mmCIF file of N, CA and C in Angstrom:
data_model
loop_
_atom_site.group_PDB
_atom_site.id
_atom_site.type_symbol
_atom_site.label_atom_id
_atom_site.label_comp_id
_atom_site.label_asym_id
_atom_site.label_seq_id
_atom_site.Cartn_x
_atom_site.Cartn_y
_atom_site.Cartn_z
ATOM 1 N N UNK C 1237 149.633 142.998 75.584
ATOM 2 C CA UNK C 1237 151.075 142.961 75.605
ATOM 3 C C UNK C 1237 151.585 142.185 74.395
ATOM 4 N N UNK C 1238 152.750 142.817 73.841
ATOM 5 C CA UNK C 1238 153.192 142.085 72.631
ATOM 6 C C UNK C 1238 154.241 140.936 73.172
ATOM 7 N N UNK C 1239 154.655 140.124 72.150
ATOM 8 C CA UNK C 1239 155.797 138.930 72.630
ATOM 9 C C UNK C 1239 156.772 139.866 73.215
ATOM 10 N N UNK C 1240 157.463 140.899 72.880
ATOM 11 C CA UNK C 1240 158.622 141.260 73.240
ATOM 12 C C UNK C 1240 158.491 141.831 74.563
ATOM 13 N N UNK C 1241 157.401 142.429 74.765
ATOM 14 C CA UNK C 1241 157.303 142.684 76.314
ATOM 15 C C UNK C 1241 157.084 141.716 76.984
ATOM 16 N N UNK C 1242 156.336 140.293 76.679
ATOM 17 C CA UNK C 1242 156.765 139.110 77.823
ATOM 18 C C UNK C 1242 158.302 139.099 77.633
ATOM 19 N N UNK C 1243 158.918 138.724 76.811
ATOM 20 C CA UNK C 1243 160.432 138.445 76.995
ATOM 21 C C UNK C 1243 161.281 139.442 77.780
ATOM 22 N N UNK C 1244 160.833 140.463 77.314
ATOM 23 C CA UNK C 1244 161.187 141.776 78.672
ATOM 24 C C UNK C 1244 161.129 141.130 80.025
ATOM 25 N N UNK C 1245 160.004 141.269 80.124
ATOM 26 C CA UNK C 1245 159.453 140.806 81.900
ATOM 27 C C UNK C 1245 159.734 139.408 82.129
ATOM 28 N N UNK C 1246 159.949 138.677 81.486
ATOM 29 C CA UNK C 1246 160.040 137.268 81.651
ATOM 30 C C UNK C 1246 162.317 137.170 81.941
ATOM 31 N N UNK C 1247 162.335 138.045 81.343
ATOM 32 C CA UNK C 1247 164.000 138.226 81.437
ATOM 33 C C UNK C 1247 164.443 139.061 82.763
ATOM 34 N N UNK C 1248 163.569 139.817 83.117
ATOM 35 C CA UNK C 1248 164.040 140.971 84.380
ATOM 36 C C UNK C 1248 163.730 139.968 85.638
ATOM 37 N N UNK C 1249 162.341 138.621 85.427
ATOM 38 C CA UNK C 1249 162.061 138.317 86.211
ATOM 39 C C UNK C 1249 163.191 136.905 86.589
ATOM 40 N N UNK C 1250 163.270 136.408 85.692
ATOM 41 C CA UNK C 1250 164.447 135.534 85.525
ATOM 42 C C UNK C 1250 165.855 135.791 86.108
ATOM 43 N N UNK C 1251 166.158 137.119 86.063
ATOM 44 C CA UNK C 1251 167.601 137.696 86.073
ATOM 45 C C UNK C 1251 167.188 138.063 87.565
ATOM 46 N N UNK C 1252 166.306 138.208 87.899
ATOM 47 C CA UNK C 1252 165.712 138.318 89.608
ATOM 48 C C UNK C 1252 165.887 137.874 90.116
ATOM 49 N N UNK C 1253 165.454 136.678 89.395
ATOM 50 C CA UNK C 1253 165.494 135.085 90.841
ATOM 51 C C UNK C 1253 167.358 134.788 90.615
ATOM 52 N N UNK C 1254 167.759 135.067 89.701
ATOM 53 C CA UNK C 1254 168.957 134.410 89.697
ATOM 54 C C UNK C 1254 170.076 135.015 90.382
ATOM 55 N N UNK C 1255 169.736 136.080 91.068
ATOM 56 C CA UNK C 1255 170.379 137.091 91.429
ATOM 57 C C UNK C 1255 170.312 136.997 92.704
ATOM 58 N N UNK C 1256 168.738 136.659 92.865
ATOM 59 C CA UNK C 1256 168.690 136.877 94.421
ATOM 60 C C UNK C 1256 168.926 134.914 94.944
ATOM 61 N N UNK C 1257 168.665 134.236 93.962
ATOM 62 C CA UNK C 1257 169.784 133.133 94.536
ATOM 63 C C UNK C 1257 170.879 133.087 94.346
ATOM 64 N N UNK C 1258 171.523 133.714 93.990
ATOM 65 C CA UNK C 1258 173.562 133.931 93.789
ATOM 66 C C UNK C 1258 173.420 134.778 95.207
ATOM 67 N N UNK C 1259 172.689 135.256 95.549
ATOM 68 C CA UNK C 1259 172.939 136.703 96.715
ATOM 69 C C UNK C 1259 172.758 135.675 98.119
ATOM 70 N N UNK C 1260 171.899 134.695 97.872
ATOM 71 C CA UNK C 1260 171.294 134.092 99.163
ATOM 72 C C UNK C 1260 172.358 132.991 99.311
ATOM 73 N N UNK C 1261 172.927 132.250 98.251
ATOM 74 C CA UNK C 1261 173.884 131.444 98.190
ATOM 75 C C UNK C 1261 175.491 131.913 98.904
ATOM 76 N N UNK C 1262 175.341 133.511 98.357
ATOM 77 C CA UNK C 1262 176.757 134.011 98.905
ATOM 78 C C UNK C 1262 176.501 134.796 100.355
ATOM 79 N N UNK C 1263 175.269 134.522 100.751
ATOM 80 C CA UNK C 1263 174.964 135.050 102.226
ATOM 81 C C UNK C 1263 175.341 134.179 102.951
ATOM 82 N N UNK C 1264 174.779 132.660 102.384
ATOM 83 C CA UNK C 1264 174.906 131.481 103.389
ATOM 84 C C UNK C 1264 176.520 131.044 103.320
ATOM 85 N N UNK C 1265 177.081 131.557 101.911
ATOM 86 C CA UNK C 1265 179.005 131.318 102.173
ATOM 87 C C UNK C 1265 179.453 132.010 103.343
ATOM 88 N N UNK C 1266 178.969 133.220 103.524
ATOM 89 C CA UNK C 1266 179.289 134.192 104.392
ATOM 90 C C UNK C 1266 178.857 134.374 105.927
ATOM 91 N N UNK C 1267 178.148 133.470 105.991
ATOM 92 C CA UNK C 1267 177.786 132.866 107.643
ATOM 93 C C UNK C 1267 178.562 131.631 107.986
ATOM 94 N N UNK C 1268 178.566 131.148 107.179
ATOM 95 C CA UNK C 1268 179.344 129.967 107.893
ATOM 96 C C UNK C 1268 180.624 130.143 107.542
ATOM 97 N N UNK C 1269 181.238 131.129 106.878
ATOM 98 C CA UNK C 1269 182.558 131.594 107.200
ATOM 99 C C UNK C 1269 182.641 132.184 108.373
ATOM 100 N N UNK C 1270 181.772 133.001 108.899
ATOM 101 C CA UNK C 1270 182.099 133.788 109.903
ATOM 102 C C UNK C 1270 181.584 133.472 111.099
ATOM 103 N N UNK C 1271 180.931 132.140 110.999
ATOM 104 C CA UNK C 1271 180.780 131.245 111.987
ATOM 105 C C UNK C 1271 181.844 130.210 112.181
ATOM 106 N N UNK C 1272 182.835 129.692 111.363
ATOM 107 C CA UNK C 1272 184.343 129.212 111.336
ATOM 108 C C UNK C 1272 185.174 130.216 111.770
ATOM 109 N N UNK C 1273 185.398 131.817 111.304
ATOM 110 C CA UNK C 1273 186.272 132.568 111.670
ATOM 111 C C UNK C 1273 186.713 132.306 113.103
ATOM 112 N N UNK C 1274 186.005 132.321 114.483
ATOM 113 C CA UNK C 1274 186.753 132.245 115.443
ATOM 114 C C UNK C 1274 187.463 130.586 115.860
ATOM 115 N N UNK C 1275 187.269 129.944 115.413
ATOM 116 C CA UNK C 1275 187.714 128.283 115.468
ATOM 117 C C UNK C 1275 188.857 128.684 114.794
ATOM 118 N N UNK C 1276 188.904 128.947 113.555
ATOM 119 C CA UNK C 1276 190.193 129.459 112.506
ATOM 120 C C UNK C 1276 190.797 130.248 113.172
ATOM 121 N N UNK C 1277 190.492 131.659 114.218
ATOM 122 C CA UNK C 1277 191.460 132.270 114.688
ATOM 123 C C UNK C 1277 191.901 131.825 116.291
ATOM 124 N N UNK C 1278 191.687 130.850 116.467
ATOM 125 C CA UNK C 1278 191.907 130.280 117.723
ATOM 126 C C UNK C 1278 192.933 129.443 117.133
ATOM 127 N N UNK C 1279 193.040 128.673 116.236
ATOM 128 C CA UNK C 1279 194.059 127.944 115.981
ATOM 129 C C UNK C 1279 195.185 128.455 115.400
ATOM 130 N N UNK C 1280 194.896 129.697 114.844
ATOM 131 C CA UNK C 1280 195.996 130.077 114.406
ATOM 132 C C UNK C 1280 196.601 130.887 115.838
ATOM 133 N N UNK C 1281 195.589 131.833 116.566
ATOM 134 C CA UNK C 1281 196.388 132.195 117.903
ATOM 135 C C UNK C 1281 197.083 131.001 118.491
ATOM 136 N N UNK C 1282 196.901 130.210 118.969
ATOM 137 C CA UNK C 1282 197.363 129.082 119.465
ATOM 138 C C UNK C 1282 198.698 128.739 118.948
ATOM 139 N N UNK C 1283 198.594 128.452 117.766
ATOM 140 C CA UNK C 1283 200.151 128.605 116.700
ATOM 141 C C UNK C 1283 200.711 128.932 116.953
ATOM 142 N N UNK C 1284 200.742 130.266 117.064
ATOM 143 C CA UNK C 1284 201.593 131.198 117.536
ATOM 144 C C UNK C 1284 201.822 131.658 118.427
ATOM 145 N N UNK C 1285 201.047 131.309 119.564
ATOM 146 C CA UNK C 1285 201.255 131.587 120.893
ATOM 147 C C UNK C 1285 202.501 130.083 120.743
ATOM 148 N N UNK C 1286 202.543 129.166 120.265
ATOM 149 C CA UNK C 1286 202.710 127.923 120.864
ATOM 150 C C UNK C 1286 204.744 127.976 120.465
ATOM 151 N N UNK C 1287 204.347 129.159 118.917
ATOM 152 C CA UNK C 1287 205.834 129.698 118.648
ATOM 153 C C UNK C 1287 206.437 130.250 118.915
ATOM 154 N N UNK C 1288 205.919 131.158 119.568
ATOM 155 C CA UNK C 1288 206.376 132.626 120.523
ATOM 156 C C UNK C 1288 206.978 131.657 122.130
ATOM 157 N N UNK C 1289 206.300 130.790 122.194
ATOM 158 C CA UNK C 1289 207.029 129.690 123.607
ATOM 159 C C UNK C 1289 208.165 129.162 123.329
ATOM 160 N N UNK C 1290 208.108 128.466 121.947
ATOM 161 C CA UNK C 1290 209.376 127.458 121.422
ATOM 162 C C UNK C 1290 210.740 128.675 121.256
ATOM 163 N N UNK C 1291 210.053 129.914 120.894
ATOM 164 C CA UNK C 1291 211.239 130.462 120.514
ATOM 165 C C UNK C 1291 212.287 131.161 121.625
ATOM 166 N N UNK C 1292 210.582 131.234 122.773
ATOM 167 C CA UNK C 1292 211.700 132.166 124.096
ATOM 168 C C UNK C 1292 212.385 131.252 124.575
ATOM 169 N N UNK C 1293 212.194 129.735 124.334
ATOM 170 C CA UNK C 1293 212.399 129.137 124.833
ATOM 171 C C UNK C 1293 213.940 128.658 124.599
ATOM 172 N N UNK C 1294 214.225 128.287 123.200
ATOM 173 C CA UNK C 1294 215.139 128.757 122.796
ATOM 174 C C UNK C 1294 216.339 129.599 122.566
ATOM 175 N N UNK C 1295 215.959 130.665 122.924
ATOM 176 C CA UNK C 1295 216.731 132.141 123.014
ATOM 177 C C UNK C 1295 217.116 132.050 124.563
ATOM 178 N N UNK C 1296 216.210 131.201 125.427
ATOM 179 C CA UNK C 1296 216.824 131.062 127.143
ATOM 180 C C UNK C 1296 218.161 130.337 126.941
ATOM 181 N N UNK C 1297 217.692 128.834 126.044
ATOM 182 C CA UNK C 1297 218.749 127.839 126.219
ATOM 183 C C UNK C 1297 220.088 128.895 125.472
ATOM 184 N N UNK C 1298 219.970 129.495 124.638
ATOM 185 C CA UNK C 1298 221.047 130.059 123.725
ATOM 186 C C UNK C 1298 221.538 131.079 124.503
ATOM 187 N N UNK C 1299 221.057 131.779 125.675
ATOM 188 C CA UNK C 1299 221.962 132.457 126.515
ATOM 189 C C UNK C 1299 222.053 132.114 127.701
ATOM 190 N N UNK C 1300 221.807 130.722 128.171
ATOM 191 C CA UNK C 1300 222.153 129.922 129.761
ATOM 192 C C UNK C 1300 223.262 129.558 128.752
ATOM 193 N N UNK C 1301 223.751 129.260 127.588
ATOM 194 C CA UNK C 1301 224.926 128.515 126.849
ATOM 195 C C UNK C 1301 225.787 129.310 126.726
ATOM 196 N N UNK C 1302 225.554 130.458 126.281
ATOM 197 C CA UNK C 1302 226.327 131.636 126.669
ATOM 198 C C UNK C 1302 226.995 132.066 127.391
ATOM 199 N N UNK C 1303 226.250 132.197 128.615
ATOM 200 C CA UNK C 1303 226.351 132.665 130.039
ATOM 201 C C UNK C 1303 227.591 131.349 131.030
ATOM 202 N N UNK C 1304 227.518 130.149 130.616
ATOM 203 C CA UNK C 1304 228.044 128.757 130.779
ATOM 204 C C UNK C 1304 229.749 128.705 130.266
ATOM 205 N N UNK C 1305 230.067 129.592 128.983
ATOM 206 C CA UNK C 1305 230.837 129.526 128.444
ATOM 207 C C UNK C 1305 231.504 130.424 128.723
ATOM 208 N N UNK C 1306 230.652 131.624 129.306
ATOM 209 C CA UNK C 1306 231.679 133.069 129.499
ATOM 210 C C UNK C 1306 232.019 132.449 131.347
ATOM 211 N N UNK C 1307 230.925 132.412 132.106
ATOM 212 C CA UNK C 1307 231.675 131.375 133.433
ATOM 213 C C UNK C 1307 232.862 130.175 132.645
ATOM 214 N N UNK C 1308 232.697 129.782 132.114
ATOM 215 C CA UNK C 1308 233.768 128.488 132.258
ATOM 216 C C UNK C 1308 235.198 129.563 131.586
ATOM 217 N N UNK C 1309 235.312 130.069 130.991
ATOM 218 C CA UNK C 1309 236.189 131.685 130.542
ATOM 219 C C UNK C 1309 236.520 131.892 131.624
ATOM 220 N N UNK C 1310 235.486 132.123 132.161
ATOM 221 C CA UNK C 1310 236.422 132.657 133.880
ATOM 222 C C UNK C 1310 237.035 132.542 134.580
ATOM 223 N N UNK C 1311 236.640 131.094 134.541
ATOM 224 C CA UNK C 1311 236.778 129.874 135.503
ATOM 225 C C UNK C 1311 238.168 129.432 134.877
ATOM 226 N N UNK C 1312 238.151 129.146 133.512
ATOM 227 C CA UNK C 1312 239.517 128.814 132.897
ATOM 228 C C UNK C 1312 240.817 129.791 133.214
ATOM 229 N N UNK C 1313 240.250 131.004 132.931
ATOM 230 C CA UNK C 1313 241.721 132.321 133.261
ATOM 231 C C UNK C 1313 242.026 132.310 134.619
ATOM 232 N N UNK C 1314 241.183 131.623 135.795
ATOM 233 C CA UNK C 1314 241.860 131.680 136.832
ATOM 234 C C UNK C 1314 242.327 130.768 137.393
ATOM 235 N N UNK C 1315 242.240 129.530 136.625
ATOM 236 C CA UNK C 1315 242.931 128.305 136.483
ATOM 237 C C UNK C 1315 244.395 128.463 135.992
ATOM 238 N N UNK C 1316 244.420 129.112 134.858
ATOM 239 C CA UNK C 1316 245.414 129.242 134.034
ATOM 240 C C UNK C 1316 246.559 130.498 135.102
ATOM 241 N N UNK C 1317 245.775 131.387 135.766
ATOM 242 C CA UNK C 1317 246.830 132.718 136.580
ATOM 243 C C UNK C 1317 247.648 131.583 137.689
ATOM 244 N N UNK C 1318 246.513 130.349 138.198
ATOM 245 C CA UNK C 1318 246.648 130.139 139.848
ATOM 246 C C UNK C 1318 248.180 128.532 138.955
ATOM 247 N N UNK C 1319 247.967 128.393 137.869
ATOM 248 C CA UNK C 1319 248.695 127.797 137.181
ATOM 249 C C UNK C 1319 250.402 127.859 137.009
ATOM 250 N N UNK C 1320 249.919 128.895 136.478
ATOM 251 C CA UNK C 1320 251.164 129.987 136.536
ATOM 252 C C UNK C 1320 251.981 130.401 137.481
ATOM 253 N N UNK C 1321 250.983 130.775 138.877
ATOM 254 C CA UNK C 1321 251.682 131.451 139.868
ATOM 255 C C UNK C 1321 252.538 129.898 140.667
ATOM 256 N N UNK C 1322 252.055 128.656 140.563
ATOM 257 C CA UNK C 1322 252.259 127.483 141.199
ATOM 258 C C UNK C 1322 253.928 127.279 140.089
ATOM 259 N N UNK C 1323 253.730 127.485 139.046
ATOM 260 C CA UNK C 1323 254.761 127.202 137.891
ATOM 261 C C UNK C 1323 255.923 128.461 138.473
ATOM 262 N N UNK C 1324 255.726 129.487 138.912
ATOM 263 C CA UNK C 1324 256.594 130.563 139.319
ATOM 264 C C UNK C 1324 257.479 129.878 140.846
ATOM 265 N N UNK C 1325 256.662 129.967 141.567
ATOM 266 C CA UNK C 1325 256.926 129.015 143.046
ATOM 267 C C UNK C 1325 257.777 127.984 143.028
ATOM 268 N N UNK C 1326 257.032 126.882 141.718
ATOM 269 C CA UNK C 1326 258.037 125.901 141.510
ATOM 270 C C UNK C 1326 259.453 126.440 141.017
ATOM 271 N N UNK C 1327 259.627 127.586 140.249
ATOM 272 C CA UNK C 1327 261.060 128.154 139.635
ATOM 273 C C UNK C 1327 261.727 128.484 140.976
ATOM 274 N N UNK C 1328 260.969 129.046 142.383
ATOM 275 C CA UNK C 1328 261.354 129.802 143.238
ATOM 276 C C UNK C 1328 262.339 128.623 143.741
ATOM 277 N N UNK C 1329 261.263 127.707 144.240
ATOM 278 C CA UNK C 1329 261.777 126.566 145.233
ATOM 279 C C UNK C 1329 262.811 126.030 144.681
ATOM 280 N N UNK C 1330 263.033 125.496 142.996
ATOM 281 C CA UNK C 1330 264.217 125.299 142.086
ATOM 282 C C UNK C 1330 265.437 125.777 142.183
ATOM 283 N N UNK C 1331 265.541 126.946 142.535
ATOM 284 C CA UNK C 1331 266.464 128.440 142.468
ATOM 285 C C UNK C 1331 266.983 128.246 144.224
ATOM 286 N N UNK C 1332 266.179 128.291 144.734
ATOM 287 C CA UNK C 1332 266.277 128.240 146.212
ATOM 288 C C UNK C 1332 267.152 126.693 146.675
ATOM 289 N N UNK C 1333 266.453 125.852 145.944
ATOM 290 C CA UNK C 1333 267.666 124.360 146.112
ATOM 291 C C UNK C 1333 268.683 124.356 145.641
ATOM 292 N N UNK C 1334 269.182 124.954 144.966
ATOM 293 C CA UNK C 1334 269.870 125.099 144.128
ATOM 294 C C UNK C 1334 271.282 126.501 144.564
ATOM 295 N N UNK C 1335 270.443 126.942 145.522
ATOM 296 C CA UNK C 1335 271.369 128.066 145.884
ATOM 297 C C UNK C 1335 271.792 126.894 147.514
ATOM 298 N N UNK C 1336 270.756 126.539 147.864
ATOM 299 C CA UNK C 1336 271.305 125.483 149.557
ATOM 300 C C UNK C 1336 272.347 124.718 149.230
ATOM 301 N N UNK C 1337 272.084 123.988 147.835
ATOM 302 C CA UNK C 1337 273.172 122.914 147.431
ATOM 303 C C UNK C 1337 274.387 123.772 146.785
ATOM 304 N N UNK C 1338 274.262 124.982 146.369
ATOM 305 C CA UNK C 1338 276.029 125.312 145.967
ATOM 306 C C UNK C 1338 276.503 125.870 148.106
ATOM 307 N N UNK C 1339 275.707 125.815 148.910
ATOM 308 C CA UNK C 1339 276.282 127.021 149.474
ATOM 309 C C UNK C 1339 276.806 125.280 150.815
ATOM 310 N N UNK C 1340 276.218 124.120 150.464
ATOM 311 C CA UNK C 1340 276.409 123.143 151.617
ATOM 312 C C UNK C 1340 277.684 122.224 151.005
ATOM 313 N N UNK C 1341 278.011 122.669 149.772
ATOM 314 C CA UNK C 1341 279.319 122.052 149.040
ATOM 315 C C UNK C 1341 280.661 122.777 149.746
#
């Protein structure tokens, strides 16, 4: 064998090992990623399970507040009719004294 064929073989064999330790290196990245993956997707489910709570939770309070305001609406206009009708009564009873006292003169 001449020099250039060791450097041949000495280069294919070189570029071998280096290959198949870049390959074994990115095997072992790739297990213990995917031995983290479910820890990582548990916390992120969790997250978001934990946001999906805060938010219904939220959206309850924002229409019991709702719901609070359109009752007290209600509650106010029939305050305001039974108001009114007491304010009419009072004109009645006004009108009505008022007719006793011209008619006892």
């Amino acid at each position: 064998m001449t020099n250039s064929d060791y450097l041949i073989k000495a280069a294919i064999k070189k570029v071998t090992e280096k290959l198949n330790e870049i390959l074994v290196d990115k095997i072992e990245e790739a297990t213990n990623i995917a031995q983290d993956a479910p820890v990582i997707l548990k916390k992120e489910f969790d997250s978001l399970k934990e946001s999906i709570i805060e938010e219904a939770s939220r959206m309850e309070k924002v229409e019991n507040i709702q719901e609070n305001e359109s009752a007290n609406t209600y509650q106010d206009s029939k305050i305001k009719k039974a108001l009114n009708e007491i304010e009419d009564i009072n004109k009645q009873i006004d009108l009505l004294n008022k007719t006793i006292n011209i008619q006892m003169k």
